[in-house]
PDB file of C-alpha atoms in Angstrom:
ATOM      1  CA  MET A   1     -12.565  52.155 -51.100  1.00  0.00           C
ATOM      2  CA  ARG A   2     -14.039  49.107 -49.397  1.00  0.00           C
ATOM      3  CA  ILE A   3     -11.430  46.859 -51.058  1.00  0.00           C
ATOM      4  CA  LEU A   4      -8.614  49.147 -49.927  1.00  0.00           C
ATOM      5  CA  ILE A   5      -9.762  49.101 -46.292  1.00  0.00           C
ATOM      6  CA  THR A   6     -10.176  45.308 -46.346  1.00  0.00           C
ATOM      7  CA  SER A   7      -6.710  44.886 -47.889  1.00  0.00           C
ATOM      8  CA  LEU A   8      -5.100  47.173 -45.316  1.00  0.00           C
ATOM      9  CA  LEU A   9      -6.890  45.388 -42.493  1.00  0.00           C
ATOM     10  CA  LEU A  10      -5.616  42.001 -43.708  1.00  0.00           C
ATOM     11  CA  ILE A  11      -2.070  43.331 -43.997  1.00  0.00           C
ATOM     12  CA  VAL A  12      -2.200  44.790 -40.477  1.00  0.00           C
ATOM     13  CA  LEU A  13      -3.486  41.494 -39.049  1.00  0.00           C
ATOM     14  CA  LEU A  14      -1.320  39.052 -41.008  1.00  0.00           C
ATOM     15  CA  VAL A  15       2.077  40.761 -41.109  1.00  0.00           C
ATOM     16  CA  PRO A  16       2.714  40.782 -37.309  1.00  0.00           C
ATOM     17  CA  GLY A  17       1.735  37.104 -37.098  1.00  0.00           C
ATOM     18  CA  PHE A  18       4.064  36.273 -39.981  1.00  0.00           C
ATOM     19  CA  GLY A  19       6.929  38.084 -38.286  1.00  0.00           C
ATOM     20  CA  ILE A  20       6.436  36.156 -35.057  1.00  0.00           C
ATOM     21  CA  SER A  21       6.277  32.780 -36.770  1.00  0.00           C
ATOM     22  CA  CYS A  22       9.494  33.449 -38.716  1.00  0.00           C
ATOM     23  CA  GLN A  23      11.592  34.383 -35.692  1.00  0.00           C
ATOM     24  CA  SER A  24      14.145  31.850 -34.554  1.00  0.00           C
ATOM     25  CA  GLN A  25      13.511  30.348 -31.170  1.00  0.00           C
ATOM     26  CA  GLU A  26      15.906  28.583 -28.850  1.00  0.00           C
ATOM     27  CA  ALA A  27      14.975  25.043 -27.950  1.00  0.00           C
ATOM     28  CA  THR A  28      13.898  24.713 -24.346  1.00  0.00           C
ATOM     29  CA  PRO A  29      13.845  21.415 -22.560  1.00  0.00           C
ATOM     30  CA  PRO A  30      10.380  20.078 -21.801  1.00  0.00           C
ATOM     31  CA  ALA A  31       9.123  20.907 -18.346  1.00  0.00           C
ATOM     32  CA  THR A  32       8.641  18.048 -15.949  1.00  0.00           C
ATOM     33  CA  SER A  33       5.378  17.421 -14.194  1.00  0.00           C
ATOM     34  CA  LEU A  34       4.979  19.720 -11.195  1.00  0.00           C
ATOM     35  CA  GLY A  35       8.619  20.761 -11.514  1.00  0.00           C
ATOM     36  CA  LEU A  36       9.800  17.432 -10.090  1.00  0.00           C
ATOM     37  CA  PRO A  37      12.792  15.611 -11.545  1.00  0.00           C
ATOM     38  CA  GLN A  38      11.922  12.869 -13.982  1.00  0.00           C
ATOM     39  CA  GLU A  39      14.213  10.341 -12.315  1.00  0.00           C
ATOM     40  CA  PRO A  40      14.678   9.964  -8.566  1.00  0.00           C
ATOM     41  CA  THR A  41      17.976  11.243  -7.272  1.00  0.00           C
ATOM     42  CA  PRO A  42      20.239   8.772  -5.469  1.00  0.00           C
ATOM     43  CA  GLY A  43      19.289   8.271  -1.852  1.00  0.00           C
ATOM     44  CA  THR A  44      15.745   9.561  -2.309  1.00  0.00           C
ATOM     45  CA  GLN A  45      14.211   6.662  -4.162  1.00  0.00           C
ATOM     46  CA  PRO A  46      10.841   5.640  -2.757  1.00  0.00           C
ATOM     47  CA  THR A  47      10.897   2.326  -0.961  1.00  0.00           C
ATOM     48  CA  THR A  48       8.346  -0.378  -1.468  1.00  0.00           C
ATOM     49  CA  PRO A  49       7.074  -1.817   1.789  1.00  0.00           C
ATOM     50  CA  ALA A  50       8.336  -5.296   2.577  1.00  0.00           C
ATOM     51  CA  ILE A  51       5.670  -7.998   2.492  1.00  0.00           C
ATOM     52  CA  ILE A  52       6.373 -10.803   4.935  1.00  0.00           C
ATOM     53  CA  GLU A  53       4.376 -14.026   5.147  1.00  0.00           C
ATOM     54  CA  VAL A  54       3.735 -16.078   8.285  1.00  0.00           C
ATOM     55  CA  VAL A  55       2.021 -19.454   7.942  1.00  0.00           C
ATOM     56  CA  ILE A  56      -0.229 -20.818  10.672  1.00  0.00           C
ATOM     57  CA  GLU A  57       0.123 -24.572  10.486  1.00  0.00           C
ATOM     58  CA  GLY A  58       0.381 -27.422  12.980  1.00  0.00           C
ATOM     59  CA  TYR A  59      -0.729 -25.088  15.784  1.00  0.00           C
ATOM     60  CA  ILE A  60       2.353 -22.856  15.388  1.00  0.00           C
ATOM     61  CA  PHE A  61       3.281 -19.622  13.625  1.00  0.00           C
ATOM     62  CA  LYS A  62       6.002 -20.210  10.991  1.00  0.00           C
ATOM     63  CA  PRO A  63       8.248 -18.337  11.546  1.00  0.00           C
ATOM     64  CA  ALA A  64       7.325 -17.406  15.111  1.00  0.00           C
ATOM     65  CA  GLU A  65       9.792 -14.492  15.280  1.00  0.00           C
ATOM     66  CA  ILE A  66      10.429 -12.014  12.483  1.00  0.00           C
ATOM     67  CA  ASN A  67      12.389  -8.766  12.083  1.00  0.00           C
ATOM     68  CA  VAL A  68      10.968  -6.199   9.665  1.00  0.00           C
ATOM     69  CA  PRO A  69      11.590  -2.559   8.736  1.00  0.00           C
ATOM     70  CA  VAL A  70       9.025   0.128   9.569  1.00  0.00           C
ATOM     71  CA  GLY A  71       6.248   0.182   6.956  1.00  0.00           C
ATOM     72  CA  SER A  72       6.337  -3.570   6.372  1.00  0.00           C
ATOM     73  CA  ILE A  73       3.175  -5.541   5.772  1.00  0.00           C
ATOM     74  CA  VAL A  74       2.942  -8.900   7.523  1.00  0.00           C
ATOM     75  CA  THR A  75       0.360 -11.383   6.251  1.00  0.00           C
ATOM     76  CA  TRP A  76      -0.624 -14.468   8.227  1.00  0.00           C
ATOM     77  CA  TYR A  77      -2.119 -17.459   6.344  1.00  0.00           C
ATOM     78  CA  ASN A  78      -4.168 -20.054   8.249  1.00  0.00           C
ATOM     79  CA  ARG A  79      -3.387 -23.448   6.728  1.00  0.00           C
ATOM     80  CA  ASP A  80      -4.683 -25.418   9.718  1.00  0.00           C
ATOM     81  CA  ALA A  81      -8.017 -27.226   9.661  1.00  0.00           C
ATOM     82  CA  VAL A  82      -9.089 -25.290  12.784  1.00  0.00           C
ATOM     83  CA  ILE A  83      -9.750 -21.613  13.503  1.00  0.00           C
ATOM     84  CA  HIS A  84      -7.011 -19.343  14.819  1.00  0.00           C
ATOM     85  CA  THR A  85      -6.473 -15.665  15.601  1.00  0.00           C
ATOM     86  CA  VAL A  86      -3.509 -13.326  15.370  1.00  0.00           C
ATOM     87  CA  THR A  87      -3.954 -11.081  18.401  1.00  0.00           C
ATOM     88  CA  ALA A  88      -1.403  -8.583  19.735  1.00  0.00           C
ATOM     89  CA  ARG A  89      -0.859  -8.784  23.497  1.00  0.00           C
ATOM     90  CA  ASP A  90      -1.282  -4.996  23.670  1.00  0.00           C
ATOM     91  CA  ARG A  91      -4.347  -5.187  21.350  1.00  0.00           C
ATOM     92  CA  THR A  92      -2.582  -3.155  18.630  1.00  0.00           C
ATOM     93  CA  PHE A  93      -4.026  -5.589  16.096  1.00  0.00           C
ATOM     94  CA  ASP A  94      -6.465  -8.489  16.134  1.00  0.00           C
ATOM     95  CA  SER A  95      -7.404 -10.621  13.163  1.00  0.00           C
ATOM     96  CA  GLY A  96     -10.607 -11.958  14.618  1.00  0.00           C
ATOM     97  CA  ILE A  97     -11.411 -15.585  13.810  1.00  0.00           C
ATOM     98  CA  LEU A  98      -9.454 -16.960  10.832  1.00  0.00           C
ATOM     99  CA  PRO A  99     -10.947 -20.158   9.386  1.00  0.00           C
ATOM    100  CA  ARG A 100      -8.787 -22.425   7.230  1.00  0.00           C
ATOM    101  CA  GLY A 101      -7.623 -20.602   4.098  1.00  0.00           C
ATOM    102  CA  ASP A 102      -8.194 -17.085   5.472  1.00  0.00           C
ATOM    103  CA  THR A 103      -5.509 -14.419   5.774  1.00  0.00           C
ATOM    104  CA  PHE A 104      -4.878 -11.382   7.935  1.00  0.00           C
ATOM    105  CA  SER A 105      -2.511  -8.516   7.077  1.00  0.00           C
ATOM    106  CA  TYR A 106      -1.186  -5.707   9.233  1.00  0.00           C
ATOM    107  CA  THR A 107       1.122  -2.797   8.372  1.00  0.00           C
ATOM    108  CA  PHE A 108       3.695  -2.009  11.058  1.00  0.00           C
ATOM    109  CA  GLU A 109       4.069   1.786  11.087  1.00  0.00           C
ATOM    110  CA  GLU A 110       6.124   2.154  14.306  1.00  0.00           C
ATOM    111  CA  LYS A 111       9.320   0.685  15.727  1.00  0.00           C
ATOM    112  CA  GLY A 112       9.028  -1.776  18.577  1.00  0.00           C
ATOM    113  CA  THR A 113       8.425  -5.387  19.511  1.00  0.00           C
ATOM    114  CA  PHE A 114       4.899  -6.656  18.982  1.00  0.00           C
ATOM    115  CA  GLU A 115       4.064  -9.908  20.757  1.00  0.00           C
ATOM    116  CA  TYR A 116       1.041 -11.829  19.521  1.00  0.00           C
ATOM    117  CA  TYR A 117      -0.772 -15.081  20.190  1.00  0.00           C
ATOM    118  CA  CYS A 118      -3.809 -17.142  19.173  1.00  0.00           C
ATOM    119  CA  VAL A 119      -6.828 -16.587  21.454  1.00  0.00           C
ATOM    120  CA  PRO A 120      -8.285 -20.141  21.123  1.00  0.00           C
ATOM    121  CA  HIS A 121      -4.772 -21.641  21.519  1.00  0.00           C
ATOM    122  CA  PRO A 122      -2.838 -19.243  23.820  1.00  0.00           C
ATOM    123  CA  TYR A 123       0.299 -21.422  23.725  1.00  0.00           C
ATOM    124  CA  MET A 124       0.693 -20.341  20.087  1.00  0.00           C
ATOM    125  CA  GLU A 125       2.917 -17.264  20.297  1.00  0.00           C
ATOM    126  CA  GLY A 126       5.003 -15.097  18.024  1.00  0.00           C
ATOM    127  CA  ASN A 127       6.548 -11.660  17.819  1.00  0.00           C
ATOM    128  CA  VAL A 128       7.380  -9.032  15.243  1.00  0.00           C
ATOM    129  CA  ASP A 129      10.435  -6.828  15.835  1.00  0.00           C
ATOM    130  CA  VAL A 130      10.042  -3.613  13.846  1.00  0.00           C
ATOM    131  CA  GLU A 131      13.285  -1.687  13.263  1.00  0.00           C
TER     132      GLU A 131
END
């Protein structure tokens, strides 16, 4: 009797599983992460911020005037033997003292014209036009 019950129990448990595994299934495409498309659609590709370099050399900013898109990162490199600053006239940004070889970077998040100068050498001027 014990063998009969065990056999029936195995049949009851195994037969439904066998039926499920033998059914044909339609292939479904793999889901994408978070339901987002795998490739960006035209016109919606993420943009990498522009990185613009300004060299401080010979007591001038090179170039002194630049035009950049919103989100751009501007990096100033001091290649002079003396200290300089990159200070916005409206105090939006200020590098502090930059000894020779130091850099200062700022990300321009808003449109506008940003005038800047060097505090120790106020005749050194430049501007960034953000469009």
